[in-house]
Coordinates of C-alpha atoms in Angstrom, one line a residue:
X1 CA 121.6 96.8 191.9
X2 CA 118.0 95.9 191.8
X3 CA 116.1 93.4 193.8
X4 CA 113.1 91.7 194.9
X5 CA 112.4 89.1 197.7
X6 CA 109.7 86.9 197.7
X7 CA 107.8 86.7 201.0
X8 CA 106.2 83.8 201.6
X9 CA 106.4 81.6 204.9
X10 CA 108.9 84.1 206.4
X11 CA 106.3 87.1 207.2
X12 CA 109.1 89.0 209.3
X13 CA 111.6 91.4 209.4
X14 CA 114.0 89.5 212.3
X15 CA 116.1 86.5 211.6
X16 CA 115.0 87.0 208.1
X17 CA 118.6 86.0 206.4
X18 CA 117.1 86.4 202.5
X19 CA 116.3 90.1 203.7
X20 CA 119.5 90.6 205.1
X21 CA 121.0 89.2 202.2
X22 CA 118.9 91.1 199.8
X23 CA 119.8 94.5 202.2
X24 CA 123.2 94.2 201.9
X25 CA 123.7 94.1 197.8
X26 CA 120.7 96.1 196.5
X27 CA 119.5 99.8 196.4
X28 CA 116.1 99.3 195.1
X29 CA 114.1 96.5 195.9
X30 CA 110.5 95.2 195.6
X31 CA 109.2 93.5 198.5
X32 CA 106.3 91.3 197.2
X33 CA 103.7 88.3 198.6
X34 CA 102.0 86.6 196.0
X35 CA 98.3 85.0 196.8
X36 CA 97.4 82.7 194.6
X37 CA 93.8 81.6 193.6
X38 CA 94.2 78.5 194.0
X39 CA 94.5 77.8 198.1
X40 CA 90.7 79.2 198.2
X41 CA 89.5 76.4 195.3
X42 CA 88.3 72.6 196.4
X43 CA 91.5 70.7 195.7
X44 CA 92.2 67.0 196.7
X45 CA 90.1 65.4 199.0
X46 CA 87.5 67.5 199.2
X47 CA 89.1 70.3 201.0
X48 CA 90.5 74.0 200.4
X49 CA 94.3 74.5 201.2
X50 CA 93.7 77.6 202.7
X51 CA 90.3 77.9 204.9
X52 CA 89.0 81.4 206.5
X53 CA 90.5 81.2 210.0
X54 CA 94.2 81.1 208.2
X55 CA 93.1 83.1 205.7
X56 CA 92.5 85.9 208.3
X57 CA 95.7 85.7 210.0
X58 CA 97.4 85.3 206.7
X59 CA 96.0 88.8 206.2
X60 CA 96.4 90.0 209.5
X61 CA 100.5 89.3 209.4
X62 CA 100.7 90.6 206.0
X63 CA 99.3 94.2 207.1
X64 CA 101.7 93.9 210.0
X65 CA 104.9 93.3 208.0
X66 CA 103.4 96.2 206.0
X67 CA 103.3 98.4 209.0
X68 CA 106.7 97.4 209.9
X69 CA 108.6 97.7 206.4
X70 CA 106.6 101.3 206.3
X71 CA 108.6 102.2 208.9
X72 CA 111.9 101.4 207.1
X73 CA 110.5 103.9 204.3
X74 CA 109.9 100.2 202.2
X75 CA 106.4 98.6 201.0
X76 CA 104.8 95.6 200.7
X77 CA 103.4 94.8 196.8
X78 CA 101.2 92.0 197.3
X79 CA 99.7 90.0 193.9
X80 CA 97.1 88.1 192.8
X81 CA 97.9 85.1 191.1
X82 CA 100.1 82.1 189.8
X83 CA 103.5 83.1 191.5
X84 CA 105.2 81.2 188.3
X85 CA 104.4 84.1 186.6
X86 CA 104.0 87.0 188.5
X87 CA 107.5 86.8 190.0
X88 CA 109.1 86.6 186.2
X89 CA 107.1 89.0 184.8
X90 CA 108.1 91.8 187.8
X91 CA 111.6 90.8 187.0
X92 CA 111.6 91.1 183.7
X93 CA 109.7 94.5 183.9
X94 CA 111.7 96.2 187.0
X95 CA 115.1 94.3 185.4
X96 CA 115.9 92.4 188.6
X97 CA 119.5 91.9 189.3
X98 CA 118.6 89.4 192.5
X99 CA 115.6 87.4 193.9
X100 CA 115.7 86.4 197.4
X101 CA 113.7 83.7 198.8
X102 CA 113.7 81.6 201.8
X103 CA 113.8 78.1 201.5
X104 CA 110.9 75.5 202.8
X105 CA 111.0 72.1 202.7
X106 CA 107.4 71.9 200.8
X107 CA 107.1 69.7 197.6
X108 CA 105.3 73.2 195.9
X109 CA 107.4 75.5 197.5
X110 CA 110.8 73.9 196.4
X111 CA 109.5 73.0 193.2
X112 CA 108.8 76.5 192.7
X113 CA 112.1 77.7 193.5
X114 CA 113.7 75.3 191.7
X115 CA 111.8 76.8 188.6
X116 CA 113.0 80.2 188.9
X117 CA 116.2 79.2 189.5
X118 CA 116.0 77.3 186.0
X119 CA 114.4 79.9 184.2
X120 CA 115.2 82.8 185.8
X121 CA 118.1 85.3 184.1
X122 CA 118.6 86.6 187.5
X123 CA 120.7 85.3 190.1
X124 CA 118.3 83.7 193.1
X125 CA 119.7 83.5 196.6
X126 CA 117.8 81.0 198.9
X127 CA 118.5 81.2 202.1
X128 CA 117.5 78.9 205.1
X129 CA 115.6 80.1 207.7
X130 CA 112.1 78.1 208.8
X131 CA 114.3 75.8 211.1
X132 CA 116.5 75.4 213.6
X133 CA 119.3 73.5 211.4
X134 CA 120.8 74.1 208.3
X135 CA 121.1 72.0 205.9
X136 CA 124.8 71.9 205.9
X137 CA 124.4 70.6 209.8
X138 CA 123.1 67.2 208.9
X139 CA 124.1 64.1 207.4
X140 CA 121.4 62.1 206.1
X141 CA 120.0 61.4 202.6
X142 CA 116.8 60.0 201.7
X143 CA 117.6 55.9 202.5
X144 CA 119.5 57.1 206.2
X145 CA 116.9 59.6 207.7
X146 CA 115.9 58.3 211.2
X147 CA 112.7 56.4 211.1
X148 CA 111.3 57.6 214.4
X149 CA 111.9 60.5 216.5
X150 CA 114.1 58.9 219.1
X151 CA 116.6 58.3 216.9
X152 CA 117.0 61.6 215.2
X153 CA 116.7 62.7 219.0
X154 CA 120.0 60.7 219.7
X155 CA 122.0 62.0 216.6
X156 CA 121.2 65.6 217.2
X157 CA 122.0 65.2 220.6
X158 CA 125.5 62.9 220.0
X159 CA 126.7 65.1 217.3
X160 CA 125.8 68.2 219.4
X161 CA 123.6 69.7 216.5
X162 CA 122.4 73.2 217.7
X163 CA 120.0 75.5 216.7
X164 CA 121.3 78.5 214.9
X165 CA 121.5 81.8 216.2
X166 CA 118.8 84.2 215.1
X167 CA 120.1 87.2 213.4
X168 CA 118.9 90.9 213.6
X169 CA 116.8 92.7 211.8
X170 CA 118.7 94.8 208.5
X171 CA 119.2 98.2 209.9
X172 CA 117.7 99.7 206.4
X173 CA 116.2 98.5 203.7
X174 CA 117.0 99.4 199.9
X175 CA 115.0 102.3 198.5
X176 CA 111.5 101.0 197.2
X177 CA 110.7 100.3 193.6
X178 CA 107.3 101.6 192.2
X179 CA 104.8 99.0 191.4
X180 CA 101.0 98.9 191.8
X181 CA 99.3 96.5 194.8
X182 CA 96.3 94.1 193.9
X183 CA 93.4 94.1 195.7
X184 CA 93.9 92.0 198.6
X185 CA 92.5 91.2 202.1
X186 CA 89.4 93.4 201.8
X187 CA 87.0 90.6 203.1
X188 CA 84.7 91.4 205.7
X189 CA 85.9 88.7 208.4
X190 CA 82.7 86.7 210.7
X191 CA 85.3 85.1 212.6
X192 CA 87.1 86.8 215.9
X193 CA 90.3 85.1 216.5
X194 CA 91.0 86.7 219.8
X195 CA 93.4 86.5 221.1
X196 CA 95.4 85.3 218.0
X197 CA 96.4 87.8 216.0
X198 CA 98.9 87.6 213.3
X199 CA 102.3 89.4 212.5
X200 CA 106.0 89.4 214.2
X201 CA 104.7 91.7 216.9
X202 CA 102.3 89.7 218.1
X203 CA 103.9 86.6 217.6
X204 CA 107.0 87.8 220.3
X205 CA 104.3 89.1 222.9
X206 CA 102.5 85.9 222.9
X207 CA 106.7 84.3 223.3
X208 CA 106.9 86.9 226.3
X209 CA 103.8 86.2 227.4
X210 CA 103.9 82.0 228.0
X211 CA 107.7 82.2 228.2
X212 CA 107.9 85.1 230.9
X213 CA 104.3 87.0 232.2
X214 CA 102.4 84.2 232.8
X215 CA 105.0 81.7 233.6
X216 CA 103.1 79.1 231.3
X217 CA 106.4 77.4 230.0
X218 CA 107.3 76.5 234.0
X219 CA 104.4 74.4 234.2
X220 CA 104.1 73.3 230.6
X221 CA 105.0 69.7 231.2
X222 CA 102.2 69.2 232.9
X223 CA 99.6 71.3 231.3
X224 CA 100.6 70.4 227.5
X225 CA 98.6 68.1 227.2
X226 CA 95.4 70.2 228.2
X227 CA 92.1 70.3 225.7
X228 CA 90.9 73.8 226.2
X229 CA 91.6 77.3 227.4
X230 CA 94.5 79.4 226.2
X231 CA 98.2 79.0 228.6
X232 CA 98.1 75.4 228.5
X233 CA 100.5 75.3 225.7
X234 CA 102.8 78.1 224.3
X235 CA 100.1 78.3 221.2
X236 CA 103.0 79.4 219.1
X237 CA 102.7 77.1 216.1
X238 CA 100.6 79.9 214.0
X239 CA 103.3 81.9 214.1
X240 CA 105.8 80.1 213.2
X241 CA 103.6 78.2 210.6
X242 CA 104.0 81.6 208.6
X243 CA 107.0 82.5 209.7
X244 CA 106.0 85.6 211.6
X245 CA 108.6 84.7 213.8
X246 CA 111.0 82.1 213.3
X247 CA 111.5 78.5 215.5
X248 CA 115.5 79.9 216.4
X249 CA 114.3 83.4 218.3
X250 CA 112.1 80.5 220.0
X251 CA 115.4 78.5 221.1
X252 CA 117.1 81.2 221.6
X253 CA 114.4 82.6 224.3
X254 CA 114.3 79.1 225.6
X255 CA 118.4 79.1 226.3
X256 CA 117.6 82.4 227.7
X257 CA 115.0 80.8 230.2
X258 CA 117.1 78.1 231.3
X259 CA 120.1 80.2 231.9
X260 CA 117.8 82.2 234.1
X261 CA 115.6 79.3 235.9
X262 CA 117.9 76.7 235.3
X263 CA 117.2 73.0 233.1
X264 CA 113.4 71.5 233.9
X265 CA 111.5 69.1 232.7
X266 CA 109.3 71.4 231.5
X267 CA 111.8 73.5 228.9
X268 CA 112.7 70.1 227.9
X269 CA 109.5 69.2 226.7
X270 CA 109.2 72.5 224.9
X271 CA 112.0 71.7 223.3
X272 CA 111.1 68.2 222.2
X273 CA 108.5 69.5 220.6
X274 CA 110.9 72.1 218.8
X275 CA 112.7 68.8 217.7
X276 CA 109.6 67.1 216.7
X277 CA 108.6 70.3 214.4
X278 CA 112.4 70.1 212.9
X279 CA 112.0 66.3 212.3
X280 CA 108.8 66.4 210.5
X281 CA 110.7 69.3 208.4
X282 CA 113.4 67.7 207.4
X283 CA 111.3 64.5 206.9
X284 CA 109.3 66.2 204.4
X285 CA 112.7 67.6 202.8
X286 CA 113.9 64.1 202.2
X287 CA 110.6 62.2 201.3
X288 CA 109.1 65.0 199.1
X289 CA 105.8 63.7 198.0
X290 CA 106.0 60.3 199.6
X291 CA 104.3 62.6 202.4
X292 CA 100.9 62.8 200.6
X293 CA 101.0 59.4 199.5
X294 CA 98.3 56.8 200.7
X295 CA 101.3 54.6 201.7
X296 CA 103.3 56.9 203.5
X297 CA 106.9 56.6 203.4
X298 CA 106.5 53.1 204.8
X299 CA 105.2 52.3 201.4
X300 CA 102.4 50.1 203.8
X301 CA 98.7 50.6 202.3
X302 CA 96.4 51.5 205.2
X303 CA 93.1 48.8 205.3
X304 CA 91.1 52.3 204.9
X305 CA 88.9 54.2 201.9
X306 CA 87.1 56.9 201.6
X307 CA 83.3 55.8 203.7
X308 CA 81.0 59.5 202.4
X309 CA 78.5 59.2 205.7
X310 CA 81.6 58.4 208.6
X311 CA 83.7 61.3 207.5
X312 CA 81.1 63.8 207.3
X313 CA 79.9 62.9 210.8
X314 CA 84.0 63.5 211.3
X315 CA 84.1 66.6 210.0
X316 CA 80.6 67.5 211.5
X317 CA 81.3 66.6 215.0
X318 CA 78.3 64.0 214.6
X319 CA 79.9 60.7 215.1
X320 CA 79.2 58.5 218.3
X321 CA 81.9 59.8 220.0
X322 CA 81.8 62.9 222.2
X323 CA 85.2 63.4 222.7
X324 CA 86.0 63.7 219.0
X325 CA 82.5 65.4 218.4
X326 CA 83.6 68.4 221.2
X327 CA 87.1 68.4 219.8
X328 CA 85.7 68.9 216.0
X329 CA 83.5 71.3 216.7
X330 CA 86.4 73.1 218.5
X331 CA 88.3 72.9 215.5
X332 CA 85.0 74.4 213.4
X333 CA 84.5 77.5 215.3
X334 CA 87.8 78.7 216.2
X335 CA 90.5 76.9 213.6
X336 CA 92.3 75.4 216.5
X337 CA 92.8 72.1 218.0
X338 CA 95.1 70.9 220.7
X339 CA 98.0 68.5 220.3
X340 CA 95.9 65.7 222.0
X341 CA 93.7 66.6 220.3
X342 CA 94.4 65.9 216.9
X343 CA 95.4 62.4 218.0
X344 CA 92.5 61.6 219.6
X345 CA 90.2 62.6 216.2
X346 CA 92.6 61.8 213.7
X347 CA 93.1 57.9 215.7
X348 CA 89.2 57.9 215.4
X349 CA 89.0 58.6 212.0
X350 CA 91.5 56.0 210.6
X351 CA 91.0 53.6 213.2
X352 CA 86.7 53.3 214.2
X353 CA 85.5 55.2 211.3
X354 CA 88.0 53.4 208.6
X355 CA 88.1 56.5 206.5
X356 CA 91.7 57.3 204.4
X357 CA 93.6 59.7 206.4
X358 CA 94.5 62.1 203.6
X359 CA 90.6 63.3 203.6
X360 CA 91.6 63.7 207.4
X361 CA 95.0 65.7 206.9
X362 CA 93.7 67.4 204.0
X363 CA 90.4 69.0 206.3
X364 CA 93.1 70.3 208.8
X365 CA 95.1 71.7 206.4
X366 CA 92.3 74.0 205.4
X367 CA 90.5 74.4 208.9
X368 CA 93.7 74.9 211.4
X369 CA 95.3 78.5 212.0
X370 CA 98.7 76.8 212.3
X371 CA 98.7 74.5 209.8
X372 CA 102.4 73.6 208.9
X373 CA 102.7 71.3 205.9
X374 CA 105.7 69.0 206.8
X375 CA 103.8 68.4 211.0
X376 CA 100.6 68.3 209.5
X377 CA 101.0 65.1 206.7
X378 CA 103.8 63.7 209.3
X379 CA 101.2 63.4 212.2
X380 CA 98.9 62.1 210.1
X381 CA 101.4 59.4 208.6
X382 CA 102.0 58.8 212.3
X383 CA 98.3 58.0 213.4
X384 CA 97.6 56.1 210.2
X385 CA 100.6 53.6 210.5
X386 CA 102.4 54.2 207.5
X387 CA 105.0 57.2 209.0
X388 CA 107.6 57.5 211.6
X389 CA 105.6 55.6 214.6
X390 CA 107.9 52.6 215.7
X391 CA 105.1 50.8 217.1
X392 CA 102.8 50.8 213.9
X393 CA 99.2 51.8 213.7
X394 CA 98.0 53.9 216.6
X395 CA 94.9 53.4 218.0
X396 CA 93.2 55.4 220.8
X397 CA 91.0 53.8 223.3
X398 CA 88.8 56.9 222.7
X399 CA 86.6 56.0 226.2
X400 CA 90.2 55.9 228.7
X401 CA 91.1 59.2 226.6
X402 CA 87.7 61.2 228.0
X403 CA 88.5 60.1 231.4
X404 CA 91.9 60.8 231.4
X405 CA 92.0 64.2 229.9
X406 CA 88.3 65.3 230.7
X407 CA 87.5 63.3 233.6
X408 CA 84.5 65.9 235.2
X409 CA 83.4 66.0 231.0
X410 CA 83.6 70.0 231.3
X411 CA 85.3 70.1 227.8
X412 CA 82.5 67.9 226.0
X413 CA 79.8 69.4 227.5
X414 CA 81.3 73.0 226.8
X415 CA 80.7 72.0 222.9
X416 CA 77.7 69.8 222.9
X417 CA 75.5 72.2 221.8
X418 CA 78.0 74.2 219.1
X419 CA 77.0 74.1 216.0
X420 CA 78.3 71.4 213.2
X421 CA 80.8 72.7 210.6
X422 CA 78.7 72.6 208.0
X423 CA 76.3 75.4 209.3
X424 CA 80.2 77.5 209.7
X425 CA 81.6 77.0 206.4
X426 CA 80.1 79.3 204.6
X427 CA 82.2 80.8 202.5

């Protein structure tokens, strides 16, 4: 039997169910990643889906999962192009017997499945494996999802929902089929990520690292909320943004943890922010493309537009607000921002600058490492008012945040002088 799994935000060999799947009934596969022109091209909003910091560690992981499936006698085919068509025409020219493919709860990404599920004369297994639950695990439907964290909180907790356990890597892989590689990742790189660096390896030293070496995790309530520097957060969310490790072997170290160090308050804000990963996913699963939508899943129009001059100060760092100026150009130079981050700049935009918060969300998701659809447009619903905040619009006192979370100013003042992203972006 014949088959071919399509990698795509499952860039690992561990808990990697379609590959396990695909392992156990084939003896030839192809193992294939598709890149398609279209992330690098201006889309909505003025903004690229995929910007040169991800596009880096996109490249990095791939050449790791090529290192690793070498190893396993197997190969990595990566294409060029729309994935519509390059996955049915390898089907149709190898004779696939079975596609495997992990599901995602993207409005793309399921559409596309659903597709090749339609027109496919293969058989295509999809299997779930980008978060902790399975779908079979939960109740809801579109009209009952919980409208704020807290309360899908409660019902995971009262119906003793639990993560499911990762699974092992397959022992072997099905012989390789023959089929030439694109040209791909061959750019020459200005950016130094350090110390990110993409693929599965990588992804479970930097776990060890926060969870273990460094003891970062037993501190991590009160450092999470830190602006700069490296340990103050687990810095996982690149990793499992592409899947180069999945958010279960995360739990799963966590239960580890606690069985060793006992319950804090600390591993319980790690996992609350597990959960809030898993509720924007399955938020973004129910609501589809009210996630992109002006007026949110609220169906409440923001009393925002699109002002040309405030967000390119925004996106700049040149507004008349250092804290969202430092945090910007953060975000310019190294395709990371932290948690608080993000709220302070994205409050900022919607609230002082009055700019739409889709040019907002749509910026990160081309500038951010870890960009994650499903966190990314359910944050941003968040900020603007229109998501899963309880209380309505947020709005940051932008002065009180600067004194509370950089009090001697040593984060401003570190990027004062960097330079504005449009001096960067050059592409």
């Amino acid at each position: 039997m014949k088959g071919l799994i399509w990698f795509r935000h499952d860039l690992r060999l561990a808990d990697n169910p379609a590959l396990v799947a695909l392992s156990r009934r084939c003896n030839e596969a192809l193992m294939v990643y598709v890149i398609d022109p279209e992330w690098f091209r201006p889309a909505h909003y003025q903004s690229r889906h995929l910007g040169r910091f991800r596009e880096e560690f996109l490249y990095q992981s791939l050449r790791a999962l090529e290192r690793e499936l070498k190893k396993r006698k197997q190969r990595l085919v990566v294409k060029v192009g729309n994935p519509l068509q390059v996955i049915p025409d390898l089907c149709k020219k190898h004779r696939i017997d079975l596609v495997a493919v992990t599901d995602h709860p993207g409005v793309y990404e399921r559409q596309q499945v659903a597709y090749l599920s339609r027109t496919l004369s293969c058989e295509v297994s999809v299997s779930e494996s980008f978060s902790l639950f399975l779908r079979s695990q939960l109740t809801f439907d579109k009209a009952s999802y919980p409208q704020t964290f807290s309360q899908f909180r409660k019902h995971v907790e009262k119906q003793n929902i639990l993560p499911c356990i990762p699974i092992s890597a397959p022992d072997s892989l099905p012989k390789h089929i023959d089929e030439r590689r694109d040209i791909w990742g061959g750019q020459e790189f200005v950016y130094d990520l350090t110390p990110y660096h993409g693929g599965e390896d990588s992804g479970m030293v930097q776990l060890n690292q926060f969870f273990w070496k460094t003891q970062g995790l037993k501190n991590y309530k009160e450092t999470r909320n830190g602006l700069d520097g490296w340990q103050f957060s687990s810095r996982l969310s690149a990793w499992l943004a592409n899947g180069s490790i999945s958010p279960r072997i995360v739990a799963a170290e966590l239960d580890n943890y606690e069985y060793r160090h006992g319950r804090s308050d600390s591993t319980q804000s790690m996992y609350s922010e597990l959960l809030w990963r898993e509720y924007f996913q399955w938020m973004m699963h129910y609501h589809g493309a009210s996630m992109f939508a002006f007026e949110g899943i609220k169906n409440k129009r923001p009393l925002t537009t699109y002002y040309c001059q405030n967000y390119k100060a925004w996106e700049q760092g040149t507004t008349e607000y250092p804290i969202v100026n430092a945090c910007m150009r953060q975000l310019n130079q190294t395709g990371y921002m932290s948690n608080r981050g993000r709220q302070i700049v994205a409050s900022c935009l919607v609230n002082e600058l009055g700019v739409d918060w889709r040019f907002g969300a749509a910026y990160f998701e081309q500038q951010l490492i870890d960009f994650d659809v499903a966190t990314n447009y359910g944050n941003w619903q968040y900020l603007a008012g229109v998501g899963a905040d309880p209380r309505g619009q947020r709005r940051f006192n932008l002065e009180k945040q600067t004194e509370v979370y950089d009090p001697d100013g040593a984060f401003v003042d570190k990027w004062a002088n960097a330079k504005s992203s449009e001096s960067l972006l050059k592409y």
